[in-house]
Tab-separated table of C-alpha atoms in Angstrom:
chain	number	residue	atom	x	y	z
A	1	MET	CA	39.036	-7.008	262.760
A	2	GLY	CA	38.072	-10.354	261.386
A	3	THR	CA	39.813	-13.636	261.792
A	4	LYS	CA	42.004	-15.414	259.267
A	5	ASP	CA	40.206	-18.721	259.773
A	6	ARG	CA	37.071	-17.389	258.063
A	7	VAL	CA	36.647	-19.345	254.821
A	8	ILE	CA	36.290	-17.211	251.699
A	9	LYS	CA	35.094	-18.914	248.518
A	10	LEU	CA	35.516	-17.307	245.093
A	11	GLN	CA	34.360	-18.332	241.626
A	12	ASN	CA	37.629	-18.798	239.741
A	13	THR	CA	37.128	-18.056	236.050
A	14	LYS	CA	40.268	-20.030	235.259
A	15	THR	CA	38.910	-23.300	236.692
A	16	ARG	CA	35.184	-22.509	236.339
A	17	LYS	CA	34.724	-23.586	239.949
A	18	LYS	CA	33.948	-21.933	243.250
A	19	GLU	CA	37.135	-22.474	245.227
A	20	VAL	CA	38.257	-21.881	248.784
A	21	PHE	CA	40.529	-18.850	248.733
A	22	ALA	CA	43.927	-19.775	250.139
A	23	PRO	CA	46.369	-16.865	249.818
A	24	ILE	CA	49.990	-17.541	248.929
A	25	ASN	CA	50.931	-15.620	252.062
A	26	ALA	CA	48.238	-14.607	254.560
A	27	GLU	CA	50.484	-11.741	255.693
A	28	ASN	CA	50.727	-10.386	252.143
A	29	VAL	CA	47.486	-10.914	250.192
A	30	ARG	CA	47.837	-9.374	246.713
A	31	MET	CA	45.187	-8.294	244.168
A	32	TYR	CA	45.494	-6.633	240.756
A	33	VAL	CA	42.503	-5.130	238.921
A	34	CYS	CA	42.537	-3.636	235.432
A	35	GLY	CA	41.766	0.063	235.560
A	36	PRO	CA	40.590	2.649	233.024
A	37	THR	CA	42.067	4.121	229.887
A	38	VAL	CA	42.107	7.790	230.812
A	39	TYR	CA	40.731	9.922	227.989
A	40	ASP	CA	37.208	10.769	229.260
A	41	ARG	CA	34.817	10.572	232.204
A	42	ALA	CA	34.118	7.106	233.616
A	43	HIS	CA	30.718	5.820	232.541
A	44	LEU	CA	28.430	3.868	234.818
A	45	GLY	CA	29.689	0.535	233.472
A	46	ASN	CA	33.298	1.501	234.298
A	47	ALA	CA	32.233	1.996	237.908
A	48	ARG	CA	30.930	-1.526	238.400
A	49	PRO	CA	34.287	-3.331	238.673
A	50	VAL	CA	35.553	-0.502	240.890
A	51	VAL	CA	32.724	-1.081	243.386
A	52	VAL	CA	32.858	-4.895	243.084
A	53	PHE	CA	36.574	-5.125	243.794
A	54	ASP	CA	36.389	-2.406	246.423
A	55	VAL	CA	34.039	-4.709	248.351
A	56	LEU	CA	36.450	-7.628	247.882
A	57	TYR	CA	39.315	-5.400	249.061
A	58	ARG	CA	37.280	-4.466	252.151
A	59	LEU	CA	36.469	-8.126	252.857
A	60	LEU	CA	40.119	-9.166	252.546
A	61	ARG	CA	41.148	-6.334	254.880
A	62	GLU	CA	38.462	-7.407	257.355
A	63	VAL	CA	39.633	-11.029	257.348
A	64	TYR	CA	43.413	-10.703	257.014
A	65	GLY	CA	43.962	-7.241	258.490
A	66	PRO	CA	44.261	-3.873	256.708
A	67	ASN	CA	48.055	-4.003	256.564
A	68	ALA	CA	48.137	-7.511	255.102
A	69	VAL	CA	46.408	-6.678	251.786
A	70	THR	CA	47.980	-4.998	248.760
A	71	TYR	CA	45.656	-3.809	246.007
A	72	ALA	CA	46.959	-2.486	242.679
A	73	ARG	CA	44.789	-0.943	239.949
A	74	ASN	CA	46.391	0.640	236.899
A	75	PHE	CA	45.752	3.645	234.700
A	76	THR	CA	46.329	3.175	230.971
A	77	ASP	CA	47.719	6.579	229.997
A	78	VAL	CA	49.268	5.647	226.648
A	79	ASP	CA	46.677	4.569	224.083
A	80	ASP	CA	45.416	5.424	220.610
A	81	LYS	CA	42.130	6.762	222.062
A	82	ILE	CA	44.108	9.262	224.125
A	83	ASN	CA	46.168	10.239	221.061
A	84	THR	CA	42.952	10.789	219.085
A	85	ARG	CA	41.447	12.927	221.859
A	86	ALA	CA	44.604	15.051	221.964
A	87	ALA	CA	44.587	15.518	218.189
A	88	GLU	CA	40.884	16.498	218.233
A	89	SER	CA	41.173	18.921	221.139
A	90	GLY	CA	44.625	20.335	220.502
A	91	ARG	CA	45.482	19.770	224.167
A	92	PRO	CA	48.711	18.121	225.369
A	93	ILE	CA	48.358	14.416	226.150
A	94	GLY	CA	49.774	14.892	229.646
A	95	ASP	CA	47.100	17.464	230.472
A	96	ILE	CA	44.318	15.179	229.261
A	97	THR	CA	45.516	12.138	231.205
A	98	ALA	CA	46.238	14.072	234.420
A	99	GLU	CA	42.794	15.667	234.331
A	100	THR	CA	41.040	12.396	233.546
A	101	VAL	CA	42.881	10.466	236.275
A	102	GLN	CA	41.703	13.027	238.834
A	103	TRP	CA	38.145	12.901	237.466
A	104	PHE	CA	38.193	9.138	237.881
A	105	LEU	CA	39.482	9.262	241.457
A	106	ASP	CA	36.968	11.956	242.420
A	107	ASP	CA	34.012	10.101	240.883
A	108	MET	CA	34.961	6.716	242.339
A	109	GLY	CA	35.574	8.346	245.703
A	110	ALA	CA	32.032	9.718	245.517
A	111	LEU	CA	30.877	6.076	245.260
A	112	GLY	CA	32.728	5.230	248.463
A	113	ALA	CA	35.585	3.327	246.805
A	114	LEU	CA	38.804	3.183	248.786
A	115	GLU	CA	41.903	4.108	246.818
A	116	PRO	CA	44.123	1.086	246.055
A	117	ASN	CA	47.587	0.825	247.593
A	118	HIS	CA	49.144	1.222	244.141
A	119	MET	CA	47.733	3.107	241.139
A	120	PRO	CA	50.489	2.756	238.531
A	121	ARG	CA	50.373	4.621	235.240
A	122	ALA	CA	51.616	2.766	232.182
A	123	THR	CA	53.991	5.582	231.208
A	124	GLN	CA	55.840	5.155	234.527
A	125	TYR	CA	56.768	1.543	233.718
A	126	ILE	CA	58.051	1.660	230.127
A	127	PRO	CA	61.559	0.357	231.061
A	128	GLN	CA	60.000	-2.649	232.810
A	129	MET	CA	57.862	-3.366	229.744
A	130	VAL	CA	60.894	-3.158	227.435
A	131	ALA	CA	62.803	-5.543	229.720
A	132	MET	CA	59.931	-8.057	229.745
A	133	ILE	CA	59.641	-7.901	225.947
A	134	GLU	CA	63.392	-8.472	225.559
A	135	ASP	CA	63.090	-11.488	227.865
A	136	LEU	CA	60.178	-12.911	225.827
A	137	ILE	CA	62.217	-12.565	222.622
A	138	ALA	CA	65.211	-14.272	224.252
A	139	LYS	CA	63.018	-17.180	225.347
A	140	GLY	CA	61.517	-17.626	221.877
A	141	HIS	CA	58.042	-16.363	222.752
A	142	ALA	CA	58.200	-13.098	220.772
A	143	TYR	CA	59.781	-11.748	217.614
A	144	ALA	CA	60.634	-8.365	216.122
A	145	ALA	CA	59.330	-7.413	212.680
A	146	GLU	CA	59.256	-4.036	210.908
A	147	GLY	CA	59.600	-1.967	214.078
A	148	HIS	CA	56.994	-4.080	215.865
A	149	VAL	CA	57.428	-6.819	218.430
A	150	LEU	CA	54.774	-9.531	218.496
A	151	PHE	CA	53.978	-12.317	220.917
A	152	ALA	CA	54.114	-15.694	219.182
A	153	VAL	CA	50.896	-17.452	220.172
A	154	ASP	CA	52.157	-20.744	218.698
A	155	SER	CA	54.833	-20.794	221.401
A	156	TRP	CA	52.083	-21.030	224.033
A	157	LYS	CA	49.431	-22.785	221.976
A	158	THR	CA	48.669	-25.608	224.402
A	159	LEU	CA	47.554	-23.191	227.132
A	160	TYR	CA	46.412	-20.131	225.186
A	161	GLY	CA	42.645	-19.807	225.512
A	162	LYS	CA	42.256	-21.677	228.813
A	163	LEU	CA	40.828	-18.654	230.658
A	164	SER	CA	38.133	-17.864	228.101
A	165	GLY	CA	37.625	-21.525	227.152
A	166	ARG	CA	38.445	-21.134	223.469
A	167	SER	CA	40.878	-22.888	221.165
A	168	VAL	CA	43.271	-20.850	219.041
A	169	ASP	CA	41.456	-22.016	215.898
A	170	ASP	CA	38.109	-20.878	217.342
A	171	MET	CA	39.591	-17.543	218.259
A	172	ILE	CA	40.973	-16.992	214.771
A	173	ALA	CA	37.580	-17.824	213.285
A	174	GLY	CA	35.606	-15.589	215.632
A	175	ALA	CA	37.918	-12.700	216.391
A	176	ARG	CA	38.537	-9.473	214.578
A	177	VAL	CA	42.307	-9.833	214.339
A	178	GLU	CA	44.543	-7.250	212.788
A	179	VAL	CA	45.855	-8.653	209.527
A	180	ALA	CA	49.450	-7.586	209.000
A	181	PRO	CA	52.103	-8.985	206.652
A	182	TYR	CA	54.710	-9.111	209.420
A	183	LYS	CA	52.637	-11.505	211.586
A	184	LYS	CA	53.624	-15.168	211.585
A	185	ASN	CA	50.181	-16.126	212.931
A	186	PRO	CA	47.008	-13.991	212.659
A	187	MET	CA	46.522	-14.317	216.444
A	188	ASP	CA	49.980	-12.957	217.320
A	189	PHE	CA	49.493	-9.726	219.243
A	190	VAL	CA	51.502	-6.541	219.551
A	191	LEU	CA	53.924	-6.023	222.436
A	192	TRP	CA	55.582	-2.956	220.931
A	193	LYS	CA	54.769	-0.742	217.952
A	194	PRO	CA	56.537	2.149	216.229
A	195	SER	CA	55.553	5.765	216.948
A	196	SER	CA	55.643	8.614	214.476
A	197	ASP	CA	57.143	11.930	215.588
A	198	ASP	CA	53.722	13.368	216.491
A	199	LEU	CA	52.844	10.486	218.842
A	200	PRO	CA	54.175	9.523	222.289
A	201	GLY	CA	57.217	7.291	221.999
A	202	TRP	CA	60.170	5.899	223.894
A	203	ASP	CA	63.549	4.614	222.732
A	204	SER	CA	63.854	0.843	222.573
A	205	PRO	CA	66.010	-1.853	220.920
A	206	TRP	CA	63.391	-1.887	218.123
A	207	GLY	CA	63.344	1.857	217.525
A	208	ARG	CA	61.246	4.664	218.920
A	209	GLY	CA	57.805	3.342	219.807
A	210	ARG	CA	55.216	2.623	222.460
A	211	PRO	CA	53.883	-0.501	224.192
A	212	GLY	CA	50.860	-2.531	223.157
A	213	TRP	CA	47.952	-2.574	225.572
A	214	HIS	CA	48.396	-6.040	227.084
A	215	ILE	CA	52.061	-5.858	228.132
A	216	GLU	CA	51.504	-2.993	230.572
A	217	CYS	CA	49.504	-5.020	233.109
A	218	SER	CA	51.959	-7.923	232.992
A	219	ALA	CA	54.921	-5.626	233.627
A	220	MET	CA	53.240	-3.544	236.339
A	221	SER	CA	51.771	-6.500	238.245
A	222	TYR	CA	55.193	-8.202	238.181
A	223	GLU	CA	56.898	-5.078	239.463
A	224	LEU	CA	54.360	-4.352	242.228
A	225	LEU	CA	53.086	-7.796	243.271
A	226	GLY	CA	55.669	-10.319	242.060
A	227	GLU	CA	55.541	-13.005	239.391
A	228	THR	CA	52.808	-14.882	241.265
A	229	PHE	CA	50.017	-13.213	243.222
A	230	ASP	CA	46.576	-14.088	244.546
A	231	ILE	CA	43.731	-12.390	242.632
A	232	HIS	CA	43.366	-10.757	239.242
A	233	GLY	CA	40.063	-9.027	238.516
A	234	GLY	CA	38.187	-7.041	235.910
A	235	GLY	CA	35.072	-6.903	233.781
A	236	ASN	CA	34.232	-10.001	231.744
A	237	ASP	CA	34.727	-7.957	228.580
A	238	LEU	CA	38.467	-8.098	229.366
A	239	MET	CA	38.616	-11.897	229.556
A	240	PHE	CA	39.553	-12.110	225.895
A	241	PRO	CA	41.843	-10.895	224.547
A	242	HIS	CA	43.316	-8.763	227.337
A	243	HIS	CA	43.488	-11.223	230.221
A	244	GLU	CA	44.217	-14.163	227.937
A	245	ASN	CA	47.198	-12.254	226.558
A	246	GLU	CA	48.350	-11.184	230.002
A	247	ILE	CA	48.472	-14.820	231.104
A	248	ALA	CA	50.417	-15.848	228.004
A	249	GLN	CA	53.014	-13.091	228.392
A	250	SER	CA	53.461	-13.454	232.132
A	251	CYS	CA	53.621	-17.239	232.231
A	252	CYS	CA	56.130	-17.299	229.369
A	253	ALA	CA	58.233	-14.621	231.078
A	254	ASN	CA	58.075	-16.522	234.369
A	255	GLY	CA	58.977	-19.782	232.662
A	256	ASP	CA	56.060	-21.729	234.124
A	257	ASP	CA	52.276	-21.720	234.510
A	258	SER	CA	52.350	-19.220	237.382
A	259	PHE	CA	50.747	-15.799	237.416
A	260	ALA	CA	47.493	-14.916	239.160
A	261	ARG	CA	45.909	-17.856	241.015
A	262	TYR	CA	42.292	-16.668	241.146
A	263	TRP	CA	40.595	-14.818	238.299
A	264	LEU	CA	37.363	-12.915	238.997
A	265	HIS	CA	35.198	-11.246	236.368
A	266	ASN	CA	32.126	-9.093	236.896
A	267	GLU	CA	29.183	-9.048	234.490
A	268	MET	CA	28.172	-5.983	232.513
A	269	LEU	CA	25.757	-3.186	233.358
A	270	GLN	CA	22.455	-2.305	231.709
A	271	VAL	CA	20.203	0.759	232.002
A	272	GLU	CA	16.456	0.175	232.320
A	273	GLY	CA	16.876	-3.337	230.890
A	274	LYS	CA	18.921	-2.345	227.842
A	275	LYS	CA	22.609	-2.271	227.022
A	276	MET	CA	23.987	1.171	227.721
A	277	SER	CA	24.804	3.022	224.485
A	278	LYS	CA	24.872	6.576	223.224
A	279	SER	CA	22.608	5.631	220.309
A	280	LEU	CA	19.846	4.602	222.742
A	281	GLY	CA	20.225	7.770	224.770
A	282	ASN	CA	20.824	5.768	227.963
A	283	PHE	CA	24.560	6.412	228.283
A	284	PHE	CA	25.528	7.971	231.613
A	285	THR	CA	28.811	8.879	233.183
A	286	VAL	CA	29.058	8.638	236.957
A	287	ARG	CA	29.392	12.412	237.020
A	288	ASP	CA	26.155	12.773	235.027
A	289	LEU	CA	24.249	10.918	237.746
A	290	LEU	CA	25.962	12.780	240.580
A	291	ASP	CA	25.148	16.102	238.920
A	292	GLN	CA	21.532	15.006	238.451
A	293	GLY	CA	21.252	14.657	242.220
A	294	TYR	CA	21.817	10.922	242.705
A	295	PRO	CA	23.990	10.605	245.835
A	296	GLY	CA	27.066	8.409	245.414
A	297	GLU	CA	25.947	6.285	248.345
A	298	VAL	CA	22.662	5.565	246.563
A	299	ILE	CA	24.487	4.531	243.377
A	300	ARG	CA	26.705	2.244	245.439
A	301	LEU	CA	23.746	0.534	247.149
A	302	VAL	CA	22.030	-0.060	243.795
A	303	PHE	CA	25.230	-1.744	242.573
A	304	LEU	CA	25.556	-3.918	245.670
A	305	GLN	CA	22.011	-5.255	245.387
A	306	THR	CA	23.044	-7.430	242.406
A	307	HIS	CA	25.598	-10.255	242.577
A	308	TYR	CA	28.734	-9.305	240.666
A	309	ARG	CA	28.467	-12.279	238.288
A	310	LYS	CA	24.954	-11.281	237.173
A	311	PRO	CA	24.101	-8.465	234.765
A	312	MET	CA	23.242	-5.349	236.751
A	313	ASP	CA	20.309	-3.216	235.681
A	314	TRP	CA	20.383	0.445	236.711
A	315	THR	CA	16.857	1.841	236.988
A	316	ASP	CA	15.474	5.046	238.440
A	317	LYS	CA	13.043	2.958	240.512
A	318	LYS	CA	15.929	1.067	242.137
A	319	ALA	CA	17.684	4.337	242.890
A	320	LYS	CA	14.629	5.791	244.608
A	321	GLU	CA	14.143	2.621	246.663
A	322	ALA	CA	17.828	2.625	247.621
A	323	GLU	CA	17.599	6.239	248.756
A	324	ALA	CA	14.552	5.513	250.901
A	325	THR	CA	16.375	2.532	252.436
A	326	LEU	CA	19.475	4.559	253.245
A	327	ARG	CA	17.396	7.300	254.857
A	328	LYS	CA	15.755	4.716	257.138
A	329	TRP	CA	19.087	3.140	258.026
A	330	ARG	CA	20.678	6.504	258.727
A	331	ALA	CA	17.749	7.534	260.915
A	332	LEU	CA	18.099	4.367	263.028
A	333	THR	CA	21.880	4.645	263.383
A	334	ALA	CA	22.124	8.414	264.002
A	335	GLY	CA	24.306	9.090	267.045
A	336	ILE	CA	25.036	5.379	267.532
A	337	GLU	CA	28.515	3.891	267.970
A	338	PRO	CA	29.105	0.981	265.568
A	339	ALA	CA	29.742	-2.517	266.857
A	340	SER	CA	33.366	-3.649	266.958
A	341	SER	CA	33.004	-5.610	263.713
A	342	ALA	CA	30.521	-6.412	260.997
A	343	ALA	CA	27.814	-8.950	261.818
A	344	ALA	CA	28.799	-12.563	261.179
A	345	ALA	CA	25.871	-13.147	258.803
A	346	VAL	CA	26.968	-10.207	256.640
A	347	LEU	CA	30.548	-11.470	256.501
A	348	ASP	CA	29.309	-14.994	255.741
A	349	ALA	CA	27.368	-13.692	252.740
A	350	LEU	CA	30.374	-11.784	251.391
A	351	ALA	CA	32.665	-14.741	252.007
A	352	ASP	CA	30.437	-16.814	249.726
A	353	ASP	CA	31.762	-15.551	246.398
A	354	LEU	CA	31.207	-11.908	247.312
A	355	ASN	CA	27.434	-12.221	247.648
A	356	SER	CA	26.775	-8.531	248.186
A	357	ALA	CA	23.047	-8.995	247.497
A	358	GLY	CA	22.910	-11.499	250.368
A	359	ALA	CA	24.849	-9.090	252.580
A	360	ILE	CA	22.344	-6.296	251.854
A	361	ALA	CA	19.506	-8.686	252.721
A	362	GLU	CA	21.193	-9.216	256.098
A	363	LEU	CA	21.366	-5.436	256.614
A	364	HIS	CA	17.594	-5.277	256.087
A	365	LYS	CA	17.190	-7.931	258.801
A	366	LEU	CA	19.379	-5.950	261.215
A	367	TYR	CA	17.254	-2.850	260.559
A	368	ALA	CA	14.023	-4.786	261.112
A	369	ALA	CA	15.401	-6.067	264.421
A	370	GLY	CA	16.383	-2.554	265.483
A	371	ASN	CA	20.019	-3.652	265.820
A	372	ALA	CA	21.557	-0.251	265.117
A	373	ALA	CA	25.142	-0.949	266.248
A	374	ASP	CA	25.536	-4.078	264.122
A	375	LEU	CA	23.750	-2.433	261.200
A	376	LEU	CA	26.130	0.526	261.297
A	377	ALA	CA	29.301	-1.599	261.569
A	378	SER	CA	28.160	-3.946	258.808
A	379	ALA	CA	27.060	-1.174	256.469
A	380	GLN	CA	30.308	0.723	256.986
A	381	MET	CA	32.286	-2.406	256.181
A	382	LEU	CA	30.418	-2.379	252.845
A	383	GLY	CA	31.209	1.311	252.306
A	384	LEU	CA	27.745	2.564	253.336
A	385	LEU	CA	26.574	4.836	256.180
A	386	THR	CA	30.022	6.393	256.499
A	387	GLY	CA	30.309	9.952	257.725
A	388	GLU	CA	31.933	11.323	254.595
A	389	MET	CA	29.087	9.957	252.453
A	390	GLY	CA	26.291	11.228	254.635
A	391	ALA	CA	25.977	14.910	253.739
A	392	TRP	CA	23.237	14.210	251.204
A	393	ALA	CA	21.132	12.529	253.893
A	394	ALA	CA	21.280	15.304	256.480
A	395	ALA	CA	17.559	15.710	255.877
A	396	THR	CA	17.007	12.289	257.423
A	397	SER	CA	16.633	14.033	260.780
A	398	VAL	CA	13.607	16.012	259.552
A	399	ASP	CA	10.444	14.755	261.223
A	400	LEU	CA	7.922	14.316	258.436
A	401	SER	CA	5.153	13.007	260.685
A	402	ARG	CA	3.673	16.488	261.322
A	403	TYR	CA	3.471	17.145	257.585
A	404	GLU	CA	1.823	13.758	257.083
A	405	ALA	CA	-0.691	14.658	259.797
A	406	GLN	CA	-1.282	18.051	258.144
A	407	LEU	CA	-2.092	16.406	254.799
A	408	PHE	CA	-4.208	13.694	256.451
A	409	GLU	CA	-6.277	16.349	258.290
A	410	ALA	CA	-6.709	18.380	255.095
A	411	ARG	CA	-7.898	15.282	253.296
A	412	GLN	CA	-10.421	14.488	256.041
A	413	LYS	CA	-11.903	17.989	255.765
A	414	ALA	CA	-11.962	17.749	251.977
A	415	MET	CA	-13.898	14.486	252.157
A	416	GLU	CA	-16.627	16.354	254.016
A	417	SER	CA	-16.614	19.633	252.037
A	418	LYS	CA	-15.813	18.061	248.635
A	419	ASP	CA	-13.284	20.903	248.168
A	420	PHE	CA	-9.869	19.318	247.542
A	421	SER	CA	-8.002	22.529	246.643
A	422	ALA	CA	-6.118	22.635	249.972
A	423	VAL	CA	-5.097	18.970	249.560
A	424	ASP	CA	-3.869	19.625	246.049
A	425	GLN	CA	-1.865	22.637	247.206
A	426	LEU	CA	-0.167	20.660	249.963
A	427	LYS	CA	0.594	17.768	247.664
A	428	ALA	CA	2.119	20.140	245.106
A	429	ALA	CA	4.257	21.775	247.806
A	430	PHE	CA	5.506	18.415	249.069
A	431	VAL	CA	6.356	17.234	245.550
A	432	ALA	CA	8.190	20.534	244.913
A	433	ALA	CA	10.245	19.845	248.052
A	434	GLY	CA	11.278	16.469	246.649
A	435	LEU	CA	8.863	14.251	248.559
A	436	GLU	CA	6.878	11.395	247.113
A	437	VAL	CA	3.291	11.535	248.381
A	438	ARG	CA	1.663	8.185	249.098
A	439	MET	CA	-2.004	8.300	250.106
A	440	SER	CA	-4.191	5.343	250.963
A	441	LYS	CA	-7.186	4.524	253.136
A	442	ALA	CA	-4.764	3.692	255.927
A	443	GLY	CA	-3.158	7.115	255.949
A	444	VAL	CA	-0.542	9.364	254.383
A	445	GLU	CA	3.168	8.676	253.887
A	446	LEU	CA	5.773	11.178	252.698
A	447	VAL	CA	8.930	9.557	251.261
A	448	PRO	CA	12.041	11.669	250.568
A	449	GLY	CA	13.210	11.298	246.973
A	450	THR	CA	16.280	12.379	245.025
A	451	GLY	CA	16.829	16.093	245.571
A	452	PHE	CA	14.715	16.352	248.751
A	453	ASP	CA	15.093	19.908	250.099
A	454	PRO	CA	13.737	20.253	253.669
A	455	ALA	CA	14.149	24.041	253.505
A	456	LYS	CA	11.142	24.169	251.198
A	457	LEU	CA	8.990	22.609	253.927
A	458	GLU	CA	9.640	25.496	256.299
A	459	GLU	CA	7.414	27.694	254.133
A	460	LEU	CA	4.490	25.439	255.078
């Protein structure tokens, strides 16, 4: 494995600077990432932070050792969206959340994501949330009102907004805050709310109810990683209010300005240059793409080709190029033993604020140099070219050169006879088999595309 003296630099949202990563304890590096609310299939945008922080997890394991890194990612399994889905479908909430959790794990596994060390569900940590809320009330940072408990933003006003770079006044002016008569300040947010008999609820000092969204991550990260840990990650859409509120709660509960030391946020995902939305017809779940024949490994490579702090654009063209690249890499590394560790240049790129695009560029260089062992070790460190992800690419071993020669010869004859029917028939057969046909003066090239079926070539 790697060496602990390798310098990792990360862009810390909290300080707006790229900082040298210095773990609190190099023998116990800890990371928490906000996970999904489980009421439906994960869409393509949900997958981006999973892949981004999976790569960071892999890098930390490479540098500090696999047993020295603890990664926690939660499941929000108590939420109004889940309640609505249950009411609409008539299905029990527990059935919906259990099914959706498994969907998520299956789909993210198909993208090569390692499972975190801890995957806590909010409903498993209600007592810890109640205890933290009681502590916040005792310290004057929260108050009970009409069956609710609210965090008092004024009690933390000097530091509230530091992560997102906003003042409380700016946030009040620009935010859609829930107006409620029991709030002392419009920005005060819910830690606990009452539940009617038809909704999930737990007994508490404030009556039967359920937690607000923000308190769950504070309570679970404290329980699993301690009051101070190394890295907190998520999509930049969570920066405000979710992460801002997490910091406020946790720091007030801890009694000081300690919580997560490094905050990382990934940018959002687009499809063919536009924001993904159902109204535009460009909304895809990960399962949609897998069912359409896009291999998970291809989806992963498309993701890794863009730096995590830049908007990522999913396009069909990128997917086809990624598939062609992976087929070439798999052909070169077939039957090869990987090197003992990833190439230094690949690790250097990742250590520079998780520059996965730079790391992929280094993989291209290793391929060009014919360095199969280093290519395989480096790609596998990034979650590519692994055995369990390779079934889709079994056709890589098919020698297409004889089919290219067959089409080239048919074209030569057609040039003389002016009868191109045989050429057209071959081209149609190759396209039907999932090959892209590229013809030029220099020759013929057949490129496997999504859904390439070599069995269809045997008929030729």
